[in-house]
Amino acid sequence: MGPPGAGKGTQAKILIEKFGIPQISTGDILRAAIKGGTSLGLEAKKFIDAGELVPDSVVIGIVEERIREADCEKGFLLDGFPRTTPQAEALDAMLQKMGRKIDHAVNLAVPDEEVIQRLLDRAVKEGRSDDTEPVIRNRIKNYNDQTKPLIDFYRNKGLLKEVNGLGELSAITERILGALNV
């Protein structure tokens, strides 16, 4: 977890390689399910084509299908999911039904002003004209309103690993590994 621009995707790629587990990105899963023509993929496509958010029930179903695949037997890293407390509760219920559970929830803590600067820098480097400061501030607001409550959700379950997301890439990775006791 962490705000947009905290480095979640970058760190996820390092961790999946280290642990030999798949990264489960809901965006990637949705695209694959739609491309594969699965029933949930076709349902998700209806919402996406209408410009609407895919309902939690569909996203949970697609995540469940992915977690049931053989490469997830040793574990998996969720990226971009859950984003809200209801999604986290639904994820817990789904995993419990499968006889599984979340082991750790890592939060990369990065101050808002640092996030803004990182995303503005990334926009320039990658030529992303849609990442303007007002858009970035709105993304941070949405994160603070919808996703930040997950910090308390996982803290209350004793699963939260709070990690300082500032500094060199390798130092952040080491802090994550230390928080996971590996």
mmCIF file with all atom_site columns, C-alpha atoms in Angstrom:
data_model
loop_
_atom_site.group_PDB
_atom_site.id
_atom_site.type_symbol
_atom_site.label_atom_id
_atom_site.label_alt_id
_atom_site.label_comp_id
_atom_site.label_asym_id
_atom_site.label_entity_id
_atom_site.label_seq_id
_atom_site.pdbx_PDB_ins_code
_atom_site.Cartn_x
_atom_site.Cartn_y
_atom_site.Cartn_z
_atom_site.occupancy
_atom_site.B_iso_or_equiv
_atom_site.pdbx_formal_charge
_atom_site.auth_seq_id
_atom_site.auth_comp_id
_atom_site.auth_asym_id
_atom_site.auth_atom_id
_atom_site.pdbx_PDB_model_num
ATOM 1   C CA . MET A 1 1   ? 0.000   0.000   0.000   1.00 0.00 ? 1   MET A CA 1
ATOM 2   C CA . GLY A 1 2   ? 0.968   3.618   -0.266  1.00 0.00 ? 2   GLY A CA 1
ATOM 3   C CA . PRO A 1 3   ? -0.018  6.743   -2.127  1.00 0.00 ? 3   PRO A CA 1
ATOM 4   C CA . PRO A 1 4   ? 0.344   7.063   -5.894  1.00 0.00 ? 4   PRO A CA 1
ATOM 5   C CA . GLY A 1 5   ? 4.025   7.473   -6.717  1.00 0.00 ? 5   GLY A CA 1
ATOM 6   C CA . ALA A 1 6   ? 5.235   5.805   -3.505  1.00 0.00 ? 6   ALA A CA 1
ATOM 7   C CA . GLY A 1 7   ? 7.113   3.154   -5.478  1.00 0.00 ? 7   GLY A CA 1
ATOM 8   C CA . LYS A 1 8   ? 4.752   0.224   -4.945  1.00 0.00 ? 8   LYS A CA 1
ATOM 9   C CA . GLY A 1 9   ? 5.074   -1.150  -8.470  1.00 0.00 ? 9   GLY A CA 1
ATOM 10  C CA . THR A 1 10  ? 8.853   -0.786  -8.489  1.00 0.00 ? 10  THR A CA 1
ATOM 11  C CA . GLN A 1 11  ? 9.231   -2.562  -5.149  1.00 0.00 ? 11  GLN A CA 1
ATOM 12  C CA . ALA A 1 12  ? 6.698   -5.235  -6.154  1.00 0.00 ? 12  ALA A CA 1
ATOM 13  C CA . LYS A 1 13  ? 8.836   -6.209  -9.153  1.00 0.00 ? 13  LYS A CA 1
ATOM 14  C CA . ILE A 1 14  ? 11.892  -6.611  -6.901  1.00 0.00 ? 14  ILE A CA 1
ATOM 15  C CA . LEU A 1 15  ? 9.986   -8.655  -4.311  1.00 0.00 ? 15  LEU A CA 1
ATOM 16  C CA . ILE A 1 16  ? 8.324   -11.064 -6.750  1.00 0.00 ? 16  ILE A CA 1
ATOM 17  C CA . GLU A 1 17  ? 11.709  -11.849 -8.245  1.00 0.00 ? 17  GLU A CA 1
ATOM 18  C CA . LYS A 1 18  ? 13.254  -12.391 -4.808  1.00 0.00 ? 18  LYS A CA 1
ATOM 19  C CA . PHE A 1 19  ? 10.440  -14.630 -3.559  1.00 0.00 ? 19  PHE A CA 1
ATOM 20  C CA . GLY A 1 20  ? 9.536   -16.341 -6.838  1.00 0.00 ? 20  GLY A CA 1
ATOM 21  C CA . ILE A 1 21  ? 5.854   -15.477 -6.520  1.00 0.00 ? 21  ILE A CA 1
ATOM 22  C CA . PRO A 1 22  ? 3.520   -13.734 -8.967  1.00 0.00 ? 22  PRO A CA 1
ATOM 23  C CA . GLN A 1 23  ? 2.527   -10.093 -8.773  1.00 0.00 ? 23  GLN A CA 1
ATOM 24  C CA . ILE A 1 24  ? -1.236  -9.841  -8.952  1.00 0.00 ? 24  ILE A CA 1
ATOM 25  C CA . SER A 1 25  ? -2.223  -6.511  -10.426 1.00 0.00 ? 25  SER A CA 1
ATOM 26  C CA . THR A 1 26  ? -5.964  -6.033  -10.727 1.00 0.00 ? 26  THR A CA 1
ATOM 27  C CA . GLY A 1 27  ? -5.486  -3.875  -13.830 1.00 0.00 ? 27  GLY A CA 1
ATOM 28  C CA . ASP A 1 28  ? -3.461  -6.628  -15.513 1.00 0.00 ? 28  ASP A CA 1
ATOM 29  C CA . ILE A 1 29  ? -5.948  -9.295  -14.418 1.00 0.00 ? 29  ILE A CA 1
ATOM 30  C CA . LEU A 1 30  ? -8.916  -7.330  -15.750 1.00 0.00 ? 30  LEU A CA 1
ATOM 31  C CA . ARG A 1 31  ? -7.205  -6.799  -19.103 1.00 0.00 ? 31  ARG A CA 1
ATOM 32  C CA . ALA A 1 32  ? -6.277  -10.513 -19.323 1.00 0.00 ? 32  ALA A CA 1
ATOM 33  C CA . ALA A 1 33  ? -9.789  -11.642 -18.330 1.00 0.00 ? 33  ALA A CA 1
ATOM 34  C CA . ILE A 1 34  ? -11.327 -9.380  -20.961 1.00 0.00 ? 34  ILE A CA 1
ATOM 35  C CA . LYS A 1 35  ? -8.835  -10.523 -23.610 1.00 0.00 ? 35  LYS A CA 1
ATOM 36  C CA . GLY A 1 36  ? -9.419  -14.155 -22.618 1.00 0.00 ? 36  GLY A CA 1
ATOM 37  C CA . GLY A 1 37  ? -13.172 -13.730 -22.855 1.00 0.00 ? 37  GLY A CA 1
ATOM 38  C CA . THR A 1 38  ? -13.866 -15.206 -19.401 1.00 0.00 ? 38  THR A CA 1
ATOM 39  C CA . SER A 1 39  ? -17.374 -14.700 -18.028 1.00 0.00 ? 39  SER A CA 1
ATOM 40  C CA . LEU A 1 40  ? -16.087 -12.257 -15.399 1.00 0.00 ? 40  LEU A CA 1
ATOM 41  C CA . GLY A 1 41  ? -13.932 -10.553 -18.033 1.00 0.00 ? 41  GLY A CA 1
ATOM 42  C CA . LEU A 1 42  ? -16.955 -10.030 -20.259 1.00 0.00 ? 42  LEU A CA 1
ATOM 43  C CA . GLU A 1 43  ? -18.912 -8.673  -17.295 1.00 0.00 ? 43  GLU A CA 1
ATOM 44  C CA . ALA A 1 44  ? -16.059 -6.285  -16.427 1.00 0.00 ? 44  ALA A CA 1
ATOM 45  C CA . LYS A 1 45  ? -15.872 -5.164  -20.075 1.00 0.00 ? 45  LYS A CA 1
ATOM 46  C CA . LYS A 1 46  ? -19.504 -4.003  -19.950 1.00 0.00 ? 46  LYS A CA 1
ATOM 47  C CA . PHE A 1 47  ? -18.677 -1.608  -17.098 1.00 0.00 ? 47  PHE A CA 1
ATOM 48  C CA . ILE A 1 48  ? -15.387 -0.427  -18.607 1.00 0.00 ? 48  ILE A CA 1
ATOM 49  C CA . ASP A 1 49  ? -17.004 0.195   -22.009 1.00 0.00 ? 49  ASP A CA 1
ATOM 50  C CA . ALA A 1 50  ? -19.672 2.273   -20.266 1.00 0.00 ? 50  ALA A CA 1
ATOM 51  C CA . GLY A 1 51  ? -16.964 4.316   -18.523 1.00 0.00 ? 51  GLY A CA 1
ATOM 52  C CA . GLU A 1 52  ? -17.923 2.983   -15.108 1.00 0.00 ? 52  GLU A CA 1
ATOM 53  C CA . LEU A 1 53  ? -15.885 1.440   -12.304 1.00 0.00 ? 53  LEU A CA 1
ATOM 54  C CA . VAL A 1 54  ? -15.898 -2.340  -12.245 1.00 0.00 ? 54  VAL A CA 1
ATOM 55  C CA . PRO A 1 55  ? -17.933 -3.395  -9.169  1.00 0.00 ? 55  PRO A CA 1
ATOM 56  C CA . ASP A 1 56  ? -16.107 -4.951  -6.225  1.00 0.00 ? 56  ASP A CA 1
ATOM 57  C CA . SER A 1 57  ? -17.933 -8.259  -6.710  1.00 0.00 ? 57  SER A CA 1
ATOM 58  C CA . VAL A 1 58  ? -16.501 -8.619  -10.223 1.00 0.00 ? 58  VAL A CA 1
ATOM 59  C CA . VAL A 1 59  ? -12.992 -7.554  -9.175  1.00 0.00 ? 59  VAL A CA 1
ATOM 60  C CA . ILE A 1 60  ? -13.061 -9.993  -6.223  1.00 0.00 ? 60  ILE A CA 1
ATOM 61  C CA . GLY A 1 61  ? -14.185 -12.784 -8.543  1.00 0.00 ? 61  GLY A CA 1
ATOM 62  C CA . ILE A 1 62  ? -11.391 -12.065 -10.987 1.00 0.00 ? 62  ILE A CA 1
ATOM 63  C CA . VAL A 1 63  ? -8.802  -11.914 -8.162  1.00 0.00 ? 63  VAL A CA 1
ATOM 64  C CA . GLU A 1 64  ? -10.142 -15.226 -6.827  1.00 0.00 ? 64  GLU A CA 1
ATOM 65  C CA . GLU A 1 65  ? -9.797  -16.855 -10.259 1.00 0.00 ? 65  GLU A CA 1
ATOM 66  C CA . ARG A 1 66  ? -6.192  -15.613 -10.454 1.00 0.00 ? 66  ARG A CA 1
ATOM 67  C CA . ILE A 1 67  ? -5.258  -16.746 -6.932  1.00 0.00 ? 67  ILE A CA 1
ATOM 68  C CA . ARG A 1 68  ? -6.536  -20.237 -7.722  1.00 0.00 ? 68  ARG A CA 1
ATOM 69  C CA . GLU A 1 69  ? -3.946  -20.609 -10.488 1.00 0.00 ? 69  GLU A CA 1
ATOM 70  C CA . ALA A 1 70  ? -1.038  -22.979 -9.789  1.00 0.00 ? 70  ALA A CA 1
ATOM 71  C CA . ASP A 1 71  ? 1.678   -20.302 -9.702  1.00 0.00 ? 71  ASP A CA 1
ATOM 72  C CA . CYS A 1 72  ? 0.010   -18.741 -6.617  1.00 0.00 ? 72  CYS A CA 1
ATOM 73  C CA . GLU A 1 73  ? 0.353   -21.874 -4.465  1.00 0.00 ? 73  GLU A CA 1
ATOM 74  C CA . LYS A 1 74  ? 3.563   -20.607 -2.798  1.00 0.00 ? 74  LYS A CA 1
ATOM 75  C CA . GLY A 1 75  ? 2.129   -17.112 -2.365  1.00 0.00 ? 75  GLY A CA 1
ATOM 76  C CA . PHE A 1 76  ? 1.450   -13.925 -4.283  1.00 0.00 ? 76  PHE A CA 1
ATOM 77  C CA . LEU A 1 77  ? 1.854   -10.193 -4.025  1.00 0.00 ? 77  LEU A CA 1
ATOM 78  C CA . LEU A 1 78  ? -1.258  -8.050  -4.483  1.00 0.00 ? 78  LEU A CA 1
ATOM 79  C CA . ASP A 1 79  ? -0.672  -4.769  -6.322  1.00 0.00 ? 79  ASP A CA 1
ATOM 80  C CA . GLY A 1 80  ? -3.460  -2.206  -6.563  1.00 0.00 ? 80  GLY A CA 1
ATOM 81  C CA . PHE A 1 81  ? -5.899  -4.262  -4.546  1.00 0.00 ? 81  PHE A CA 1
ATOM 82  C CA . PRO A 1 82  ? -7.599  -3.917  -2.159  1.00 0.00 ? 82  PRO A CA 1
ATOM 83  C CA . ARG A 1 83  ? -8.213  -0.188  -2.479  1.00 0.00 ? 83  ARG A CA 1
ATOM 84  C CA . THR A 1 84  ? -11.038 0.171   0.042   1.00 0.00 ? 84  THR A CA 1
ATOM 85  C CA . THR A 1 85  ? -12.010 -1.376  3.366   1.00 0.00 ? 85  THR A CA 1
ATOM 86  C CA . PRO A 1 86  ? -15.016 -3.192  1.809   1.00 0.00 ? 86  PRO A CA 1
ATOM 87  C CA . GLN A 1 87  ? -12.648 -4.705  -0.772  1.00 0.00 ? 87  GLN A CA 1
ATOM 88  C CA . ALA A 1 88  ? -10.273 -5.774  2.023   1.00 0.00 ? 88  ALA A CA 1
ATOM 89  C CA . GLU A 1 89  ? -13.137 -7.381  3.938   1.00 0.00 ? 89  GLU A CA 1
ATOM 90  C CA . ALA A 1 90  ? -14.305 -9.192  0.800   1.00 0.00 ? 90  ALA A CA 1
ATOM 91  C CA . LEU A 1 91  ? -10.722 -10.315 0.119   1.00 0.00 ? 91  LEU A CA 1
ATOM 92  C CA . ASP A 1 92  ? -10.446 -11.732 3.657   1.00 0.00 ? 92  ASP A CA 1
ATOM 93  C CA . ALA A 1 93  ? -13.730 -13.622 3.253   1.00 0.00 ? 93  ALA A CA 1
ATOM 94  C CA . MET A 1 94  ? -12.672 -14.973 -0.146  1.00 0.00 ? 94  MET A CA 1
ATOM 95  C CA . LEU A 1 95  ? -9.271  -16.100 1.135   1.00 0.00 ? 95  LEU A CA 1
ATOM 96  C CA . GLN A 1 96  ? -10.805 -17.678 4.247   1.00 0.00 ? 96  GLN A CA 1
ATOM 97  C CA . LYS A 1 97  ? -13.124 -19.688 1.998   1.00 0.00 ? 97  LYS A CA 1
ATOM 98  C CA . MET A 1 98  ? -9.997  -20.878 0.153   1.00 0.00 ? 98  MET A CA 1
ATOM 99  C CA . GLY A 1 99  ? -8.167  -21.707 3.409   1.00 0.00 ? 99  GLY A CA 1
ATOM 100 C CA . ARG A 1 100 ? -5.682  -18.875 2.876   1.00 0.00 ? 100 ARG A CA 1
ATOM 101 C CA . LYS A 1 101 ? -4.934  -15.506 4.463   1.00 0.00 ? 101 LYS A CA 1
ATOM 102 C CA . ILE A 1 102 ? -2.969  -12.299 4.077   1.00 0.00 ? 102 ILE A CA 1
ATOM 103 C CA . ASP A 1 103 ? 0.402   -12.615 5.812   1.00 0.00 ? 103 ASP A CA 1
ATOM 104 C CA . HIS A 1 104 ? 1.599   -9.002  5.589   1.00 0.00 ? 104 HIS A CA 1
ATOM 105 C CA . ALA A 1 105 ? 0.352   -5.621  4.439   1.00 0.00 ? 105 ALA A CA 1
ATOM 106 C CA . VAL A 1 106 ? 3.238   -3.289  3.618   1.00 0.00 ? 106 VAL A CA 1
ATOM 107 C CA . ASN A 1 107 ? 2.612   0.447   3.567   1.00 0.00 ? 107 ASN A CA 1
ATOM 108 C CA . LEU A 1 108 ? 5.187   2.644   1.852   1.00 0.00 ? 108 LEU A CA 1
ATOM 109 C CA . ALA A 1 109 ? 4.911   5.935   3.739   1.00 0.00 ? 109 ALA A CA 1
ATOM 110 C CA . VAL A 1 110 ? 5.715   8.940   1.556   1.00 0.00 ? 110 VAL A CA 1
ATOM 111 C CA . PRO A 1 111 ? 4.630   12.535  2.340   1.00 0.00 ? 111 PRO A CA 1
ATOM 112 C CA . ASP A 1 112 ? 2.151   14.143  -0.079  1.00 0.00 ? 112 ASP A CA 1
ATOM 113 C CA . GLU A 1 113 ? 4.577   16.838  -1.279  1.00 0.00 ? 113 GLU A CA 1
ATOM 114 C CA . GLU A 1 114 ? 7.192   14.176  -2.143  1.00 0.00 ? 114 GLU A CA 1
ATOM 115 C CA . VAL A 1 115 ? 4.539   12.196  -4.037  1.00 0.00 ? 115 VAL A CA 1
ATOM 116 C CA . ILE A 1 116 ? 3.582   15.294  -6.017  1.00 0.00 ? 116 ILE A CA 1
ATOM 117 C CA . GLN A 1 117 ? 7.211   15.960  -6.948  1.00 0.00 ? 117 GLN A CA 1
ATOM 118 C CA . ARG A 1 118 ? 7.853   12.321  -7.920  1.00 0.00 ? 118 ARG A CA 1
ATOM 119 C CA . LEU A 1 119 ? 4.764   12.182  -10.131 1.00 0.00 ? 119 LEU A CA 1
ATOM 120 C CA . LEU A 1 120 ? 5.526   15.538  -11.777 1.00 0.00 ? 120 LEU A CA 1
ATOM 121 C CA . ASP A 1 121 ? 9.077   14.311  -12.479 1.00 0.00 ? 121 ASP A CA 1
ATOM 122 C CA . ARG A 1 122 ? 7.726   11.027  -13.851 1.00 0.00 ? 122 ARG A CA 1
ATOM 123 C CA . ALA A 1 123 ? 5.253   12.923  -16.047 1.00 0.00 ? 123 ALA A CA 1
ATOM 124 C CA . VAL A 1 124 ? 8.120   14.899  -17.601 1.00 0.00 ? 124 VAL A CA 1
ATOM 125 C CA . LYS A 1 125 ? 10.375  11.830  -18.049 1.00 0.00 ? 125 LYS A CA 1
ATOM 126 C CA . GLU A 1 126 ? 7.590   9.706   -19.549 1.00 0.00 ? 126 GLU A CA 1
ATOM 127 C CA . GLY A 1 127 ? 5.841   12.501  -21.438 1.00 0.00 ? 127 GLY A CA 1
ATOM 128 C CA . ARG A 1 128 ? 2.603   12.009  -19.505 1.00 0.00 ? 128 ARG A CA 1
ATOM 129 C CA . SER A 1 129 ? 0.604   15.166  -20.137 1.00 0.00 ? 129 SER A CA 1
ATOM 130 C CA . ASP A 1 130 ? -2.308  13.882  -18.003 1.00 0.00 ? 130 ASP A CA 1
ATOM 131 C CA . ASP A 1 131 ? -0.249  13.986  -14.782 1.00 0.00 ? 131 ASP A CA 1
ATOM 132 C CA . THR A 1 132 ? -0.642  17.650  -13.913 1.00 0.00 ? 132 THR A CA 1
ATOM 133 C CA . GLU A 1 133 ? -0.429  18.934  -10.355 1.00 0.00 ? 133 GLU A CA 1
ATOM 134 C CA . PRO A 1 134 ? -4.239  19.320  -9.983  1.00 0.00 ? 134 PRO A CA 1
ATOM 135 C CA . VAL A 1 135 ? -4.770  15.751  -11.261 1.00 0.00 ? 135 VAL A CA 1
ATOM 136 C CA . ILE A 1 136 ? -2.062  14.427  -8.933  1.00 0.00 ? 136 ILE A CA 1
ATOM 137 C CA . ARG A 1 137 ? -3.550  16.271  -5.949  1.00 0.00 ? 137 ARG A CA 1
ATOM 138 C CA . ASN A 1 138 ? -6.942  14.733  -6.787  1.00 0.00 ? 138 ASN A CA 1
ATOM 139 C CA . ARG A 1 139 ? -5.401  11.248  -6.928  1.00 0.00 ? 139 ARG A CA 1
ATOM 140 C CA . ILE A 1 140 ? -3.807  11.861  -3.511  1.00 0.00 ? 140 ILE A CA 1
ATOM 141 C CA . LYS A 1 141 ? -7.158  13.062  -2.141  1.00 0.00 ? 141 LYS A CA 1
ATOM 142 C CA . ASN A 1 142 ? -8.880  9.927   -3.456  1.00 0.00 ? 142 ASN A CA 1
ATOM 143 C CA . TYR A 1 143 ? -6.132  7.789   -1.919  1.00 0.00 ? 143 TYR A CA 1
ATOM 144 C CA . ASN A 1 144 ? -6.463  9.570   1.437   1.00 0.00 ? 144 ASN A CA 1
ATOM 145 C CA . ASP A 1 145 ? -10.265 9.246   1.386   1.00 0.00 ? 145 ASP A CA 1
ATOM 146 C CA . GLN A 1 146 ? -10.608 5.676   0.109   1.00 0.00 ? 146 GLN A CA 1
ATOM 147 C CA . THR A 1 147 ? -7.390  3.718   0.524   1.00 0.00 ? 147 THR A CA 1
ATOM 148 C CA . LYS A 1 148 ? -5.594  5.219   3.518   1.00 0.00 ? 148 LYS A CA 1
ATOM 149 C CA . PRO A 1 149 ? -8.197  3.703   5.923   1.00 0.00 ? 149 PRO A CA 1
ATOM 150 C CA . LEU A 1 150 ? -6.696  0.312   4.983   1.00 0.00 ? 150 LEU A CA 1
ATOM 151 C CA . ILE A 1 151 ? -3.665  1.249   7.089   1.00 0.00 ? 151 ILE A CA 1
ATOM 152 C CA . ASP A 1 152 ? -5.792  1.073   10.249  1.00 0.00 ? 152 ASP A CA 1
ATOM 153 C CA . PHE A 1 153 ? -7.660  -1.982  8.929   1.00 0.00 ? 153 PHE A CA 1
ATOM 154 C CA . TYR A 1 154 ? -4.434  -3.975  8.611   1.00 0.00 ? 154 TYR A CA 1
ATOM 155 C CA . ARG A 1 155 ? -2.854  -2.423  11.726  1.00 0.00 ? 155 ARG A CA 1
ATOM 156 C CA . ASN A 1 156 ? -5.851  -3.627  13.765  1.00 0.00 ? 156 ASN A CA 1
ATOM 157 C CA . LYS A 1 157 ? -5.323  -7.136  12.362  1.00 0.00 ? 157 LYS A CA 1
ATOM 158 C CA . GLY A 1 158 ? -1.629  -7.039  13.343  1.00 0.00 ? 158 GLY A CA 1
ATOM 159 C CA . LEU A 1 159 ? -0.551  -7.363  9.693   1.00 0.00 ? 159 LEU A CA 1
ATOM 160 C CA . LEU A 1 160 ? 0.662   -3.843  8.887   1.00 0.00 ? 160 LEU A CA 1
ATOM 161 C CA . LYS A 1 161 ? 4.340   -3.269  8.134   1.00 0.00 ? 161 LYS A CA 1
ATOM 162 C CA . GLU A 1 162 ? 4.971   0.487   7.952   1.00 0.00 ? 162 GLU A CA 1
ATOM 163 C CA . VAL A 1 163 ? 8.029   1.293   5.808   1.00 0.00 ? 163 VAL A CA 1
ATOM 164 C CA . ASN A 1 164 ? 9.636   4.664   5.135   1.00 0.00 ? 164 ASN A CA 1
ATOM 165 C CA . GLY A 1 165 ? 9.338   5.088   1.355   1.00 0.00 ? 165 GLY A CA 1
ATOM 166 C CA . LEU A 1 166 ? 11.962  7.850   1.115   1.00 0.00 ? 166 LEU A CA 1
ATOM 167 C CA . GLY A 1 167 ? 15.556  7.369   0.003   1.00 0.00 ? 167 GLY A CA 1
ATOM 168 C CA . GLU A 1 168 ? 17.477  5.171   -2.383  1.00 0.00 ? 168 GLU A CA 1
ATOM 169 C CA . LEU A 1 169 ? 15.637  2.296   -4.062  1.00 0.00 ? 169 LEU A CA 1
ATOM 170 C CA . SER A 1 170 ? 17.892  -0.351  -2.507  1.00 0.00 ? 170 SER A CA 1
ATOM 171 C CA . ALA A 1 171 ? 17.529  1.157   0.977   1.00 0.00 ? 171 ALA A CA 1
ATOM 172 C CA . ILE A 1 172 ? 13.735  1.057   0.689   1.00 0.00 ? 172 ILE A CA 1
ATOM 173 C CA . THR A 1 173 ? 13.903  -2.563  -0.473  1.00 0.00 ? 173 THR A CA 1
ATOM 174 C CA . GLU A 1 174 ? 16.099  -3.446  2.521   1.00 0.00 ? 174 GLU A CA 1
ATOM 175 C CA . ARG A 1 175 ? 13.612  -1.750  4.880   1.00 0.00 ? 175 ARG A CA 1
ATOM 176 C CA . ILE A 1 176 ? 10.770  -3.765  3.344   1.00 0.00 ? 176 ILE A CA 1
ATOM 177 C CA . LEU A 1 177 ? 12.692  -7.027  3.685   1.00 0.00 ? 177 LEU A CA 1
ATOM 178 C CA . GLY A 1 178 ? 13.559  -6.121  7.265   1.00 0.00 ? 178 GLY A CA 1
ATOM 179 C CA . ALA A 1 179 ? 9.909   -5.399  8.051   1.00 0.00 ? 179 ALA A CA 1
ATOM 180 C CA . LEU A 1 180 ? 9.011   -8.813  6.604   1.00 0.00 ? 180 LEU A CA 1
ATOM 181 C CA . ASN A 1 181 ? 11.795  -10.462 8.662   1.00 0.00 ? 181 ASN A CA 1
ATOM 182 C CA . VAL A 1 182 ? 13.439  -12.047 5.616   1.00 0.00 ? 182 VAL A CA 1
#
